[in-house]
Tab-separated table of C-alpha atoms in Angstrom:
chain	number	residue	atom	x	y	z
O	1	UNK	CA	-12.970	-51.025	-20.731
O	2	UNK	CA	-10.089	-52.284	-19.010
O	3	UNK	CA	-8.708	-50.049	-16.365
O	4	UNK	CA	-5.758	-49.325	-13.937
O	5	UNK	CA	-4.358	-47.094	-11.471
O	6	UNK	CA	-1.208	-46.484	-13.215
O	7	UNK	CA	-1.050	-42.827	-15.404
O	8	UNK	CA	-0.091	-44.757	-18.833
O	9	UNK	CA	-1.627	-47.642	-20.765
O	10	UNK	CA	-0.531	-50.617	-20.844
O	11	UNK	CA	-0.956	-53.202	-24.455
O	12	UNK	CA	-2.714	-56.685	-23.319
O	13	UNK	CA	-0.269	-59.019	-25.787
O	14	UNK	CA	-2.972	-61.728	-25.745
O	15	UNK	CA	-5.475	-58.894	-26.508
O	16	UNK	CA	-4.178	-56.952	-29.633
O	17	UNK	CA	-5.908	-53.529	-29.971
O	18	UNK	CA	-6.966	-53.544	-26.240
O	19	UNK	CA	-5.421	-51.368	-23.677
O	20	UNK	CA	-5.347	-51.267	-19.786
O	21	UNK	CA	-6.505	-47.597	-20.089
O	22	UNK	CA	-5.450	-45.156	-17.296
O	23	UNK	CA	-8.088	-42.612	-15.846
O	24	UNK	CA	-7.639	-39.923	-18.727
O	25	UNK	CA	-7.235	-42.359	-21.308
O	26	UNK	CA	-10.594	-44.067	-19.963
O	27	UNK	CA	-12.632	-40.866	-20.338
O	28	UNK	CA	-10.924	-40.112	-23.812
O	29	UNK	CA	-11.873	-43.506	-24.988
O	30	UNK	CA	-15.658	-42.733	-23.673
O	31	UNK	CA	-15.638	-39.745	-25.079
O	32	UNK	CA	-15.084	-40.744	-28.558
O	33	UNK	CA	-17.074	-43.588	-28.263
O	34	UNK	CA	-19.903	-42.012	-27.474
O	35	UNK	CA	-19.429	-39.856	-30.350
O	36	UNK	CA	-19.500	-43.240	-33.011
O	37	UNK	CA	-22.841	-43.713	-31.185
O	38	UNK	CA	-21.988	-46.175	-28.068
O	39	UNK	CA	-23.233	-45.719	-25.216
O	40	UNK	CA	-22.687	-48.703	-22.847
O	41	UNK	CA	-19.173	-49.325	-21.204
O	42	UNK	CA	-18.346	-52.171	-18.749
O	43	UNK	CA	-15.324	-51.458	-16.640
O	44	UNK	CA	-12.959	-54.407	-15.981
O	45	UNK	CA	-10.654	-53.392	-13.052
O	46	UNK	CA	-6.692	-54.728	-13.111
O	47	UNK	CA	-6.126	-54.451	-9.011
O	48	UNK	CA	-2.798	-54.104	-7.808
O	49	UNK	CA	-1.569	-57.372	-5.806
O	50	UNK	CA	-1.645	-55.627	-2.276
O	51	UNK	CA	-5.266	-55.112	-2.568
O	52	UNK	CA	-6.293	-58.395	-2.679
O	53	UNK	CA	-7.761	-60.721	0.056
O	54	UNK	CA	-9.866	-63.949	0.140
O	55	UNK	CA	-12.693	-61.580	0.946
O	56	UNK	CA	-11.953	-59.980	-1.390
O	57	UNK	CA	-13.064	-56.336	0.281
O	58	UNK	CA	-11.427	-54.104	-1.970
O	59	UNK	CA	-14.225	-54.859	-3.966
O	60	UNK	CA	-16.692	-52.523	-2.169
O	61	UNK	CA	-13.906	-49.762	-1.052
O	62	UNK	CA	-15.952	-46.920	-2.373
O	63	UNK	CA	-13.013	-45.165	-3.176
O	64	UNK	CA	-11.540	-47.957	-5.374
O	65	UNK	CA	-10.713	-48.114	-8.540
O	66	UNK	CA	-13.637	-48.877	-10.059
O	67	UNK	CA	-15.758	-46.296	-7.931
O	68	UNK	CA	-13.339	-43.754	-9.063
O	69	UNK	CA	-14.249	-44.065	-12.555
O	70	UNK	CA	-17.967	-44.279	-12.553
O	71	UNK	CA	-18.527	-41.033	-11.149
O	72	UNK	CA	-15.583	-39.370	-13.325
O	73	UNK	CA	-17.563	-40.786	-16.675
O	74	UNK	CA	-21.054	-40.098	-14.977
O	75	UNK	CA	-19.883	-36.390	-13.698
O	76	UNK	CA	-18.629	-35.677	-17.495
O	77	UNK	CA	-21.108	-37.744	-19.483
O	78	UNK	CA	-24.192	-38.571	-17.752
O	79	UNK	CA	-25.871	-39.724	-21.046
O	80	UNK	CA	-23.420	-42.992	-20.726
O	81	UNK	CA	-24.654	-45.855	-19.450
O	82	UNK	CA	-22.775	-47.397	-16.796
O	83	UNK	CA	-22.430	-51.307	-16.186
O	84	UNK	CA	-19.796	-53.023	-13.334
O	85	UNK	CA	-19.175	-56.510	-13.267
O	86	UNK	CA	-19.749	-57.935	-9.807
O	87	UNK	CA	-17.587	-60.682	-9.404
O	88	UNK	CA	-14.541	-61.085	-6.677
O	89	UNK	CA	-11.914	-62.650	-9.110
O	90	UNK	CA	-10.084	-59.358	-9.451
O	91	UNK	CA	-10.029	-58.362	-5.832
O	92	UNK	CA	-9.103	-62.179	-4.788
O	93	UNK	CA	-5.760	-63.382	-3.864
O	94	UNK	CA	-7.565	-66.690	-4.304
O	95	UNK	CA	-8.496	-66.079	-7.929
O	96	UNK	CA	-11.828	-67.163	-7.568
O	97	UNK	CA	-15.437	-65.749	-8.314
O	98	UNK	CA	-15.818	-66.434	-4.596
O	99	UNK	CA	-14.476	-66.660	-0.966
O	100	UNK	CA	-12.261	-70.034	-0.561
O	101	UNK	CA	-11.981	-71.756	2.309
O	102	UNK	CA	-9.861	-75.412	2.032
O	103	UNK	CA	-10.179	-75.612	-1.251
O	104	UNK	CA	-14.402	-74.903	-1.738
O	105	UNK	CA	-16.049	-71.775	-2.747
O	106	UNK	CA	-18.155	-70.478	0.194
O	107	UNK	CA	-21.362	-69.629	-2.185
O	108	UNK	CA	-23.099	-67.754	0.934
O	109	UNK	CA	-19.952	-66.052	2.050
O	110	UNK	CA	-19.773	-65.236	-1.273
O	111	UNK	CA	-23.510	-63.655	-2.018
O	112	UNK	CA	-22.712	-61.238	1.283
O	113	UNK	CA	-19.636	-59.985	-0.129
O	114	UNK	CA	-21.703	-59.830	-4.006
O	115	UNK	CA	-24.175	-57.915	-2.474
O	116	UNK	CA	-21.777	-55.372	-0.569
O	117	UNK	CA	-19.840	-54.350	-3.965
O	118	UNK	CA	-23.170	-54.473	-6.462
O	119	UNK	CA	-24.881	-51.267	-3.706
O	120	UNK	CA	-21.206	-50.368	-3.590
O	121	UNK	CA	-21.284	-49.591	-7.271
O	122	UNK	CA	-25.040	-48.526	-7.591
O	123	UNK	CA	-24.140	-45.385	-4.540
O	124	UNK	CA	-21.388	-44.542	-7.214
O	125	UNK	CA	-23.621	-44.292	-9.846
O	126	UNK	CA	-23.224	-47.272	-11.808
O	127	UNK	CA	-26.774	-48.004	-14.163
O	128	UNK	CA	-26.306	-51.679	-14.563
O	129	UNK	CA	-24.931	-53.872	-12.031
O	130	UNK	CA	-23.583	-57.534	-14.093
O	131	UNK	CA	-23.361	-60.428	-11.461
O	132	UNK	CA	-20.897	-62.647	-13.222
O	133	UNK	CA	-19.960	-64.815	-10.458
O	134	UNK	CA	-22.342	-68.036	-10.760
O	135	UNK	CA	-23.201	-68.443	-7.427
O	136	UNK	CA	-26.502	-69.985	-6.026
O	137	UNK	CA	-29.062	-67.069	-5.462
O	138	UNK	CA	-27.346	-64.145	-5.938
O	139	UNK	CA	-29.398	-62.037	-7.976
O	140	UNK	CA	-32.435	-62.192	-5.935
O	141	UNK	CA	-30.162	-61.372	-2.858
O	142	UNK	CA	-28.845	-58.391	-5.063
O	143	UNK	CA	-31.825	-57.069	-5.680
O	144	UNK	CA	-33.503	-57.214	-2.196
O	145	UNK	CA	-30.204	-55.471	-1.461
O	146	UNK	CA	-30.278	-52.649	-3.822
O	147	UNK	CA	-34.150	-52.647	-3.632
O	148	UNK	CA	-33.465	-51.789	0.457
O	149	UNK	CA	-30.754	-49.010	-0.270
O	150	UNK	CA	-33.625	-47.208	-2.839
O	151	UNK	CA	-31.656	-48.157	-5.815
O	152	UNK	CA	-34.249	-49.885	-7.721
O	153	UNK	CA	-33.659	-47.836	-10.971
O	154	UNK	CA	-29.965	-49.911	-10.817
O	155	UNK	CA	-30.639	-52.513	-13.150
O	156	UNK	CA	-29.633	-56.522	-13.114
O	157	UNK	CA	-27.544	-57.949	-16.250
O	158	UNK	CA	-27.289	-61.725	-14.802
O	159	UNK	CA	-24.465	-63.777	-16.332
O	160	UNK	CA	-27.113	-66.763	-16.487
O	161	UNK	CA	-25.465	-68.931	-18.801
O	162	UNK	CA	-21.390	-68.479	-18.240
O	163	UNK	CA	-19.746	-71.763	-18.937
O	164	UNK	CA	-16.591	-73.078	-18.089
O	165	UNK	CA	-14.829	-72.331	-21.135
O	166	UNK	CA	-10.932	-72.803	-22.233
O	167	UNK	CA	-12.274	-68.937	-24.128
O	168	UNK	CA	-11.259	-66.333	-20.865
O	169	UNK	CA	-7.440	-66.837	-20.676
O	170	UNK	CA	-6.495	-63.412	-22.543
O	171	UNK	CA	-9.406	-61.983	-20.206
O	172	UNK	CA	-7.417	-63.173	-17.461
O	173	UNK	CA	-4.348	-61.955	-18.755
O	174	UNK	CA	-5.939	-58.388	-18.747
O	175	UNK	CA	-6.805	-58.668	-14.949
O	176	UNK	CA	-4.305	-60.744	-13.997
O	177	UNK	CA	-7.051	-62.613	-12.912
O	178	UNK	CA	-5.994	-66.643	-13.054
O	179	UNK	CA	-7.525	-69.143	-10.620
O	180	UNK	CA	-4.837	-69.308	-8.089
O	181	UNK	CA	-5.216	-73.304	-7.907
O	182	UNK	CA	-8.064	-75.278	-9.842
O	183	UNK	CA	-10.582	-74.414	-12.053
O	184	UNK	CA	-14.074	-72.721	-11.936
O	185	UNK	CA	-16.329	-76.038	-13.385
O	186	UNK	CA	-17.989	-76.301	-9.781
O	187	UNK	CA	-19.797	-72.931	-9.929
O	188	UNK	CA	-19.882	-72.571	-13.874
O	189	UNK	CA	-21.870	-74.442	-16.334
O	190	UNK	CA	-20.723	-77.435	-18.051
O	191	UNK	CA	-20.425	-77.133	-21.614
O	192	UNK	CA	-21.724	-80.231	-23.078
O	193	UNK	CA	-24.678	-79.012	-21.202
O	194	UNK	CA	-27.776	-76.780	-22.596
O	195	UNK	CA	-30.416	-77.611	-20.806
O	196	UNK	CA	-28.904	-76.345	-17.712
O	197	UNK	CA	-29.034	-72.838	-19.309
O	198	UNK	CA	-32.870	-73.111	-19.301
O	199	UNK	CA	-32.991	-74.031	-15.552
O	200	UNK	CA	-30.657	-71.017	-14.439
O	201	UNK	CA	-32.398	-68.466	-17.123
O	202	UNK	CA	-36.051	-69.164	-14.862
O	203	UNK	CA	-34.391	-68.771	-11.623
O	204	UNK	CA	-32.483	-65.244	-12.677
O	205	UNK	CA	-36.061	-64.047	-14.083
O	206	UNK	CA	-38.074	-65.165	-10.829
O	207	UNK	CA	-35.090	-63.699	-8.682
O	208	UNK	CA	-35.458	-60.484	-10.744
O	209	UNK	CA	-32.996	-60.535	-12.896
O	210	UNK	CA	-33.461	-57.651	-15.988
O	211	UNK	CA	-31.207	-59.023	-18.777
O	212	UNK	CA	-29.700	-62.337	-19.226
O	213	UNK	CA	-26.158	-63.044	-20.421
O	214	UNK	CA	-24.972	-66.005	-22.338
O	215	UNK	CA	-21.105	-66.345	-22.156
O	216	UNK	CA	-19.180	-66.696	-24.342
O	217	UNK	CA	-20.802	-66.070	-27.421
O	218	UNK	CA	-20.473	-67.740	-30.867
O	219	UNK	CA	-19.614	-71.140	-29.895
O	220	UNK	CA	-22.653	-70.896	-28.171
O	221	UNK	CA	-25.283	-69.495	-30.219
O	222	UNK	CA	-27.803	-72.688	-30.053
O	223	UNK	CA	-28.037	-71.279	-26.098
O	224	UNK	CA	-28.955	-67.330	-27.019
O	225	UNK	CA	-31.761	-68.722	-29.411
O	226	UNK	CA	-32.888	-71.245	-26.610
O	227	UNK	CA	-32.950	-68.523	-24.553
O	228	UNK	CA	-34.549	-66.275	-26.596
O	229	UNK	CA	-37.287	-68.457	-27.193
O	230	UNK	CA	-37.878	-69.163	-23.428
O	231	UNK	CA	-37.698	-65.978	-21.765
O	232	UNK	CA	-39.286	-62.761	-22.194
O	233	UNK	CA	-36.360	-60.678	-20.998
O	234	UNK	CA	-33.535	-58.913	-23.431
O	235	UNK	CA	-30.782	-61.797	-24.277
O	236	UNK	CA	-26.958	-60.222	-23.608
O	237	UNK	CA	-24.333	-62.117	-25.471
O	238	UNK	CA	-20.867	-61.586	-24.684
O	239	UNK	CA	-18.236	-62.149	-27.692
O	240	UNK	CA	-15.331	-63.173	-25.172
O	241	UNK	CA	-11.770	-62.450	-25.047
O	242	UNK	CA	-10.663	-65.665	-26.799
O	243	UNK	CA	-12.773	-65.283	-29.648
O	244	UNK	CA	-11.660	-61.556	-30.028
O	245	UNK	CA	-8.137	-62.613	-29.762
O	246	UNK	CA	-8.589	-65.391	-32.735
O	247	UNK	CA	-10.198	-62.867	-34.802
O	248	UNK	CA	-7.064	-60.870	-34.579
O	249	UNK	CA	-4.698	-63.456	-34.534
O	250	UNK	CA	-6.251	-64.651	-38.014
O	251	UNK	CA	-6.513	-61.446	-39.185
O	252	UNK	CA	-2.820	-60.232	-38.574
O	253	UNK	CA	-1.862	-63.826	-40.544
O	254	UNK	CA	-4.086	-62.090	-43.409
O	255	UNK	CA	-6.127	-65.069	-43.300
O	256	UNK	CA	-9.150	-63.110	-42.491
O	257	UNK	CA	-10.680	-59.737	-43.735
O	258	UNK	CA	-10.991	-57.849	-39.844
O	259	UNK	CA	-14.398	-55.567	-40.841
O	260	UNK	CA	-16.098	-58.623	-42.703
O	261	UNK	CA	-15.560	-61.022	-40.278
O	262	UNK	CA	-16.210	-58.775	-37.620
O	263	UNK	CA	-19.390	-57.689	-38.677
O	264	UNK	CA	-20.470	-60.778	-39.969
O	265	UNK	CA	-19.979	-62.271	-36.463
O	266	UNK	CA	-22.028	-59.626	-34.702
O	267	UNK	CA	-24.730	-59.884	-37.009
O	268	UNK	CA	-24.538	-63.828	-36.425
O	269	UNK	CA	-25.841	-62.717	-32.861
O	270	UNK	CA	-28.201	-60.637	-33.476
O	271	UNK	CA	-29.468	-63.327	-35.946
O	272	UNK	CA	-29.076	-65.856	-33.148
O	273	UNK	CA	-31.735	-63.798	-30.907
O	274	UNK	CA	-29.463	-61.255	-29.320
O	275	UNK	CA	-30.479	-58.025	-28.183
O	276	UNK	CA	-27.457	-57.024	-26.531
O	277	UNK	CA	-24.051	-57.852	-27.638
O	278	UNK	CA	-20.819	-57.010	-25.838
O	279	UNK	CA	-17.925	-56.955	-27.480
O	280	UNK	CA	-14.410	-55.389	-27.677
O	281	UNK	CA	-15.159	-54.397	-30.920
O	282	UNK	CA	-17.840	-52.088	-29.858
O	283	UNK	CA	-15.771	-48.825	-30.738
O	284	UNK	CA	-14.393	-50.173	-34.443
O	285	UNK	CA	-17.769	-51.675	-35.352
O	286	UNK	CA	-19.295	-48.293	-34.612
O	287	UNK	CA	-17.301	-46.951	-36.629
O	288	UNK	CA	-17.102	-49.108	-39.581
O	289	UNK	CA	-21.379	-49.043	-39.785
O	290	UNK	CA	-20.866	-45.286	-39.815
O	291	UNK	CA	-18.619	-45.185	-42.287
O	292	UNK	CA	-20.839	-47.181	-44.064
O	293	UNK	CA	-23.925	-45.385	-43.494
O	294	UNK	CA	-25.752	-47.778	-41.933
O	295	UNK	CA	-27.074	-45.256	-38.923
């Protein structure tokens, strides 16, 4: 769920279907989502301009944006399970997972500040906490950090394997989130590169991760099954912006038939070794499978 502070929605052009929601908007979509039988939302903060620093502190304000919201869905529909991102990006005037300084990411800088907005989020009752960031030891520094505020039911969903992929620009468009100089291939993966995937999925187990994330998702389904096959914990794939926005883009040409494809691609996941899929789809998938009696 995307999400702002203004009172209306707002249409993402790159993101066709897809809303900046506004707070009543956010519960109504909820609401009827949990109704089509989902019950996991991830909340994707737009910040306004004046909130955002190189530290990026708005991130942990516990009366921000994104604090706001989890406790109006929790208050209203406790059965919903809650996940944040952690990630500076949309709190940066930098545009960066992390805190710059001359031009380099700070990556312990960065874990202080990671670890501030993931209890942050956890106080405000957030289930899941989704470190999406890339940096060097950050779950294991997460978790001693929740661990030491008593929030060890708050679990871990570690972006393990997010590559550096031309697949987040209508993402970005939707936070207003672009790197403000650069790119982000010194802090995520390399894609030409699996192996690496294998390497960062043993260090986010032994750090404590819960669930590990492979973004984005169908170009690279060769690294959920590699993961799947290494690791004991649940695989998350995430079926990114750019591949949602193709889907639609093909399917407004009438190139494409929108349920068949779309289901089709999810159950390519699950195929792939999946266990967890995230997708702006969620809500019209639901509802198609319903429609079609298949739960």
């Amino acid at each position: 769920l995307f999400i702002h502070e203004e009172d209306h929605d707002t249409e993402i052009p790159s993101m066709p279907g897809c809303m900046r929601h506004s707070a009543e908007s956010m519960m109504n979509e909820v609401g009827e989502s949990l109704e089509l039988g989902v019950r996991a939302f991830v909340l994707f903060p737009k910040v306004d301009d004046d909130l955002k620093t190189n530290l990026a502190c708005e991130a942990y304000n516990p009366e921000g944006i994104v604090h706001r919201s989890i406790r109006m869905i929790k208050e209203k529909y406790p059965e919903a399970i809650v996940c944040t991102d952690v990630a500076l990006d949309p709190y940066s005037d930098q545009g960066h997972d992390g805190v710059v300084e001359n031009g380099v990411i700070l990556n312990d800088v960065t874990v202080n500040q990671l670890c501030k907005q993931a209890v942050s989020q956890a106080r405000a009752g957030a289930d899941i906490v989704a470190p999406s960031d890339m940096q060097d030891g950050r779950v294991k520094a997460i978790r001693d950090a929740l661990d030491s505020e008593g929030l060890t039911n708050v679990s871990i969903l570690s972006y393990t394997a997010k590559y550096a992929s031309a697949y987040y620009g209508p993402f970005r468009d939707a936070l207003d989130s672009h790197p403000g100089f650069g790119d982000k291939k010194t802090y995520q993966q390399d894609p030409a590169n699996g192996r690496e995937a294998l390497i960062e999925a043993a260090l986010d187990a032994e750090e404590g991760a819960d669930m590990l994330m492979v973004k984005p998702g169908m170009p690279y389904l060769d690294i959920i099954r590699r993961l799947k096959d290494a690791s004991d914990l649940p695989i998350a794939a995430y079926h990114v912006s750019g591949e949602y926005s193709m889907l639609k883009a093909a399917v407004e040409k009438g190139w494409l038939d929108e349920k068949d494809v779309v289901l089709e691609t999810l159950t390519c996941f699950k195929r792939a070794g999946a266990d967890i899929i995230l997708t702006y789809y969620a809500k019209q998938a639901a509802k198609w499978m319903k429609e079609d009696g298949l739960y």
